[in-house]
Amino acid sequence: GESVGLHLPTLSVQEGDNSIINCAYSNSASDYFIWYKQESGKGPQFIIDIRSNMDKRQGQRVTVLLNKTVKHLSLQIAATQPGDSAVYFCAENTGTASKLTFGTGTRLQVTL
Amino acid sequence: GAVVSQHPSRVICKSGTSVKIECRSLDFQATTMFWYRQFPKQSLMLMATSNEGSKATYEQGVEKDKFLINHASLTLSTLTVTSAHPEDSSFYICSASPVAGGPQETQYFGPGTRLLVL
């Protein structure tokens, strides 16, 4: 079936560096994408979203890029901080009853 | 705003017993609530979609008679794991979509419920 997957299961970055977390999706009908952050033992926390009619969206220290041609989504975190350490999930929505399909997740480890 | 709570946060039960988990939207009304299950080091897997006043829609492979969902109001959905077994041990997370405001697809997640079946 259709799936959303991630290239890197674990990403280790030094504090202050920029982080890039990637996600590949396979459902060309998906029109809404979201990045979530999940800390250990907690529920997912919304970070940023983007619609398919956009290719870039910026938030506070975060940027999401969408490349529909190759069905690729990325999350960029500027000046990564220890508090950014968590598992990051991309999720896609095809407009069907607001259902989200989650990717496999990438663990971000921030080293001092 | 947009806070979702779950109760209990963790529960331990004996095999064969039933466990009820509550999901509440605290400061908004939710047309739709979703129930997910997450095993250790894995992603969230959607179990069912719950709409207020109607029957839940279950994902393929999820037993509706085992995972009973009730969405009695626009702020409360419950998931009951019936006759729980050790393999049902998992992290159960709910989310809620607001009736109005924000993208239709916006989901706000609860903090999760850790279930351990002995």
Coordinates of C-alpha atoms in Angstrom, one line a residue:
Chain A
G1 CA 0.0 0.0 0.0
E2 CA 0.9 3.6 0.0
S3 CA 3.4 4.6 2.7
V4 CA 5.4 7.4 4.0
G5 CA 9.0 6.7 4.9
L6 CA 12.1 8.3 6.1
H7 CA 15.7 8.0 4.8
L8 CA 17.5 8.2 8.1
P9 CA 16.4 6.5 11.3
T10 CA 18.9 8.4 13.5
L11 CA 20.5 11.8 13.1
S12 CA 23.2 13.1 15.4
V13 CA 24.0 16.8 15.2
Q14 CA 26.1 19.1 17.3
E15 CA 24.4 21.9 19.3
G16 CA 24.2 25.0 17.2
D17 CA 24.4 23.2 13.9
N18 CA 21.5 23.0 11.5
S19 CA 19.5 19.7 11.2
I20 CA 17.8 18.4 8.1
I21 CA 15.4 15.5 8.5
N22 CA 14.1 13.9 5.3
C23 CA 10.9 12.1 4.4
A24 CA 9.8 10.3 1.3
Y25 CA 6.1 9.8 0.5
S26 CA 4.5 7.7 -2.1
N27 CA 0.9 8.8 -2.3
S28 CA 0.8 11.4 -5.1
A29 CA -2.7 12.3 -4.0
S30 CA -1.5 13.6 -0.6
D31 CA -2.1 17.3 -0.4
Y32 CA -1.3 18.2 3.2
F33 CA 1.9 17.4 5.1
I34 CA 2.8 17.8 8.8
W35 CA 5.9 17.4 10.9
Y36 CA 5.5 16.3 14.4
K37 CA 8.0 16.1 17.3
Q38 CA 7.6 13.3 19.8
E39 CA 9.5 13.2 23.1
S40 CA 9.9 10.0 25.0
G41 CA 6.6 8.9 26.6
K42 CA 4.6 11.8 25.2
G43 CA 2.2 12.4 22.4
P44 CA 3.2 14.0 19.1
Q45 CA 3.6 17.8 19.1
F46 CA 2.7 19.8 16.0
I47 CA 5.8 21.6 14.5
I48 CA 4.8 22.9 11.1
D49 CA 2.6 22.0 8.1
I50 CA 2.6 22.6 4.4
R51 CA 0.0 22.3 1.7
S52 CA 0.8 20.8 -1.7
N53 CA 0.3 24.2 -3.4
M54 CA 3.4 25.4 -1.6
D55 CA 7.1 24.3 -1.8
K56 CA 8.4 26.0 1.3
R57 CA 7.1 27.3 4.6
Q58 CA 9.0 28.8 7.5
G59 CA 8.3 28.9 11.2
Q60 CA 10.3 29.8 14.2
R61 CA 13.7 28.1 13.6
V62 CA 12.0 25.5 11.4
T63 CA 11.5 25.3 7.6
V64 CA 9.6 22.7 5.7
L65 CA 10.4 22.0 2.1
L66 CA 8.2 20.1 -0.2
N67 CA 9.3 18.7 -3.6
K68 CA 6.2 17.2 -5.2
T69 CA 8.2 16.1 -8.3
V70 CA 10.2 13.5 -6.3
K71 CA 7.7 13.2 -3.5
H72 CA 10.1 14.4 -0.9
L73 CA 9.6 16.4 2.3
S74 CA 12.2 17.8 4.6
L75 CA 12.3 19.6 8.0
Q76 CA 15.1 22.0 8.6
I77 CA 15.9 23.1 12.2
A78 CA 18.2 26.0 12.5
A79 CA 20.7 26.3 15.4
T80 CA 19.7 22.9 16.9
Q81 CA 19.4 22.9 20.6
P82 CA 19.4 20.1 23.2
G83 CA 15.7 20.5 23.6
D84 CA 15.2 19.5 20.0
S85 CA 16.3 16.0 20.8
A86 CA 13.3 13.8 20.0
V87 CA 11.8 11.6 17.3
Y88 CA 10.4 13.5 14.4
F89 CA 7.6 12.1 12.2
C90 CA 6.3 13.3 8.9
A91 CA 2.6 12.7 8.2
E92 CA 0.6 13.0 5.1
N93 CA -3.1 13.6 4.6
T94 CA -5.0 12.8 1.4
G95 CA -8.1 14.6 2.4
T96 CA -10.0 11.5 3.4
A97 CA -11.7 12.2 6.6
S98 CA -8.6 14.0 7.9
K99 CA -6.8 10.7 8.2
L100 CA -3.0 11.0 8.6
T101 CA -0.4 8.4 7.6
F102 CA 2.7 8.7 9.6
G103 CA 6.3 8.0 8.5
T104 CA 8.6 5.7 10.3
G105 CA 10.3 8.5 12.3
T106 CA 13.8 9.9 12.7
R107 CA 15.5 10.2 16.1
L108 CA 17.4 13.5 16.4
Q109 CA 20.2 13.4 18.9
V110 CA 21.8 16.7 19.8
T111 CA 25.3 16.5 21.1
L112 CA 27.0 19.2 23.2
Chain B
G1 CA -5.5 26.4 23.2
A2 CA -6.2 23.1 21.5
V3 CA -5.4 20.9 24.4
V4 CA -6.2 17.2 24.4
S5 CA -6.0 15.1 27.5
Q6 CA -6.0 11.4 28.1
H7 CA -6.8 9.4 31.2
P8 CA -5.3 7.4 32.6
S9 CA -1.7 8.2 31.7
R10 CA -0.7 4.7 32.4
V11 CA -2.5 1.5 33.5
I12 CA -1.4 -2.0 34.4
C13 CA -4.0 -4.7 34.3
K14 CA -4.3 -8.5 34.4
S15 CA -4.8 -10.5 31.3
G16 CA -8.5 -11.0 30.5
T17 CA -9.7 -7.7 32.0
S18 CA -11.0 -4.7 30.1
V19 CA -9.5 -1.2 30.2
K20 CA -11.1 2.1 29.3
I21 CA -9.1 5.0 28.1
E22 CA -10.6 8.5 27.9
C23 CA -9.7 11.2 25.4
R24 CA -11.0 14.7 26.0
S25 CA -10.6 18.0 24.0
L26 CA -10.4 20.5 26.8
D27 CA -10.9 23.9 25.0
F28 CA -12.4 23.0 21.7
Q29 CA -15.1 20.8 20.2
A30 CA -13.9 17.9 18.1
T31 CA -15.9 16.6 15.2
T32 CA -13.6 13.7 14.8
M33 CA -11.2 11.9 17.1
F34 CA -8.6 9.4 16.2
W35 CA -7.1 6.5 18.1
Y36 CA -3.5 5.4 17.4
R37 CA -1.4 2.7 18.8
Q38 CA 2.4 2.9 19.0
F39 CA 4.7 0.1 19.8
P40 CA 8.2 0.8 21.1
K41 CA 10.5 2.5 18.6
Q42 CA 7.8 2.4 16.0
S43 CA 5.5 4.9 14.3
L44 CA 2.0 5.7 15.1
M45 CA -0.6 3.3 13.6
L46 CA -4.1 4.6 13.1
M47 CA -6.6 2.2 14.7
A48 CA -9.9 3.9 14.1
T49 CA -11.6 7.2 13.3
S50 CA -14.3 8.2 15.7
N51 CA -17.1 10.7 14.8
E52 CA -19.4 12.1 17.3
G53 CA -22.8 10.3 17.3
S54 CA -21.9 7.7 14.8
K55 CA -20.0 4.4 14.7
A56 CA -16.3 4.4 14.5
T57 CA -14.5 3.5 11.4
Y58 CA -11.8 0.9 12.0
E59 CA -8.6 0.4 10.0
Q60 CA -8.0 -2.9 8.4
G61 CA -6.8 -5.5 10.8
V62 CA -8.2 -3.8 13.9
E63 CA -10.8 -5.8 15.7
K64 CA -13.8 -3.6 16.4
D65 CA -15.2 -6.0 19.0
K66 CA -11.9 -5.9 20.9
F67 CA -11.3 -2.2 20.7
L68 CA -14.7 -0.5 21.5
I69 CA -14.9 3.2 20.7
N70 CA -17.6 5.5 21.9
H71 CA -17.7 9.2 20.9
A72 CA -20.6 10.4 23.0
S73 CA -20.0 14.1 22.8
L74 CA -17.9 16.6 20.9
T75 CA -15.3 16.6 23.7
L76 CA -15.1 13.0 24.7
S77 CA -14.1 9.7 23.1
T78 CA -13.4 6.5 24.9
L79 CA -11.4 3.4 23.8
T80 CA -12.1 0.2 25.7
V81 CA -9.7 -2.6 25.3
T82 CA -11.7 -5.7 26.0
S83 CA -10.3 -8.9 27.3
A84 CA -6.8 -7.5 27.2
H85 CA -3.8 -9.7 26.6
P86 CA -0.1 -9.0 26.9
E87 CA 0.2 -8.4 23.2
D88 CA -2.2 -5.4 23.6
S89 CA 0.5 -3.7 25.7
S90 CA 1.3 -0.5 23.9
F91 CA 1.1 3.2 23.9
Y92 CA -2.3 4.4 22.9
I93 CA -2.6 8.0 21.7
C94 CA -5.7 9.9 20.7
S95 CA -6.0 13.0 18.6
A96 CA -8.9 15.4 17.9
S97 CA -9.8 17.6 15.0
P98 CA -11.6 20.9 15.8
V99 CA -15.1 21.5 14.5
A100 CA -14.0 24.9 13.2
G101 CA -10.8 26.9 12.9
G102 CA -7.6 25.9 11.3
P103 CA -7.1 23.4 8.5
Q104 CA -9.6 20.7 8.4
E105 CA -6.9 18.2 8.7
T106 CA -5.4 19.6 11.9
Q107 CA -5.1 17.1 14.6
Y108 CA -4.1 17.8 18.2
F109 CA -2.7 14.9 20.1
G110 CA -3.2 13.8 23.6
P111 CA -0.2 12.8 25.8
G112 CA -0.8 9.1 25.4
T113 CA -1.8 6.2 27.7
R114 CA 0.7 3.5 28.5
L115 CA -1.0 0.1 28.8
L116 CA 0.7 -2.9 30.3
V117 CA -1.1 -6.2 30.4
L118 CA 0.3 -8.8 32.7

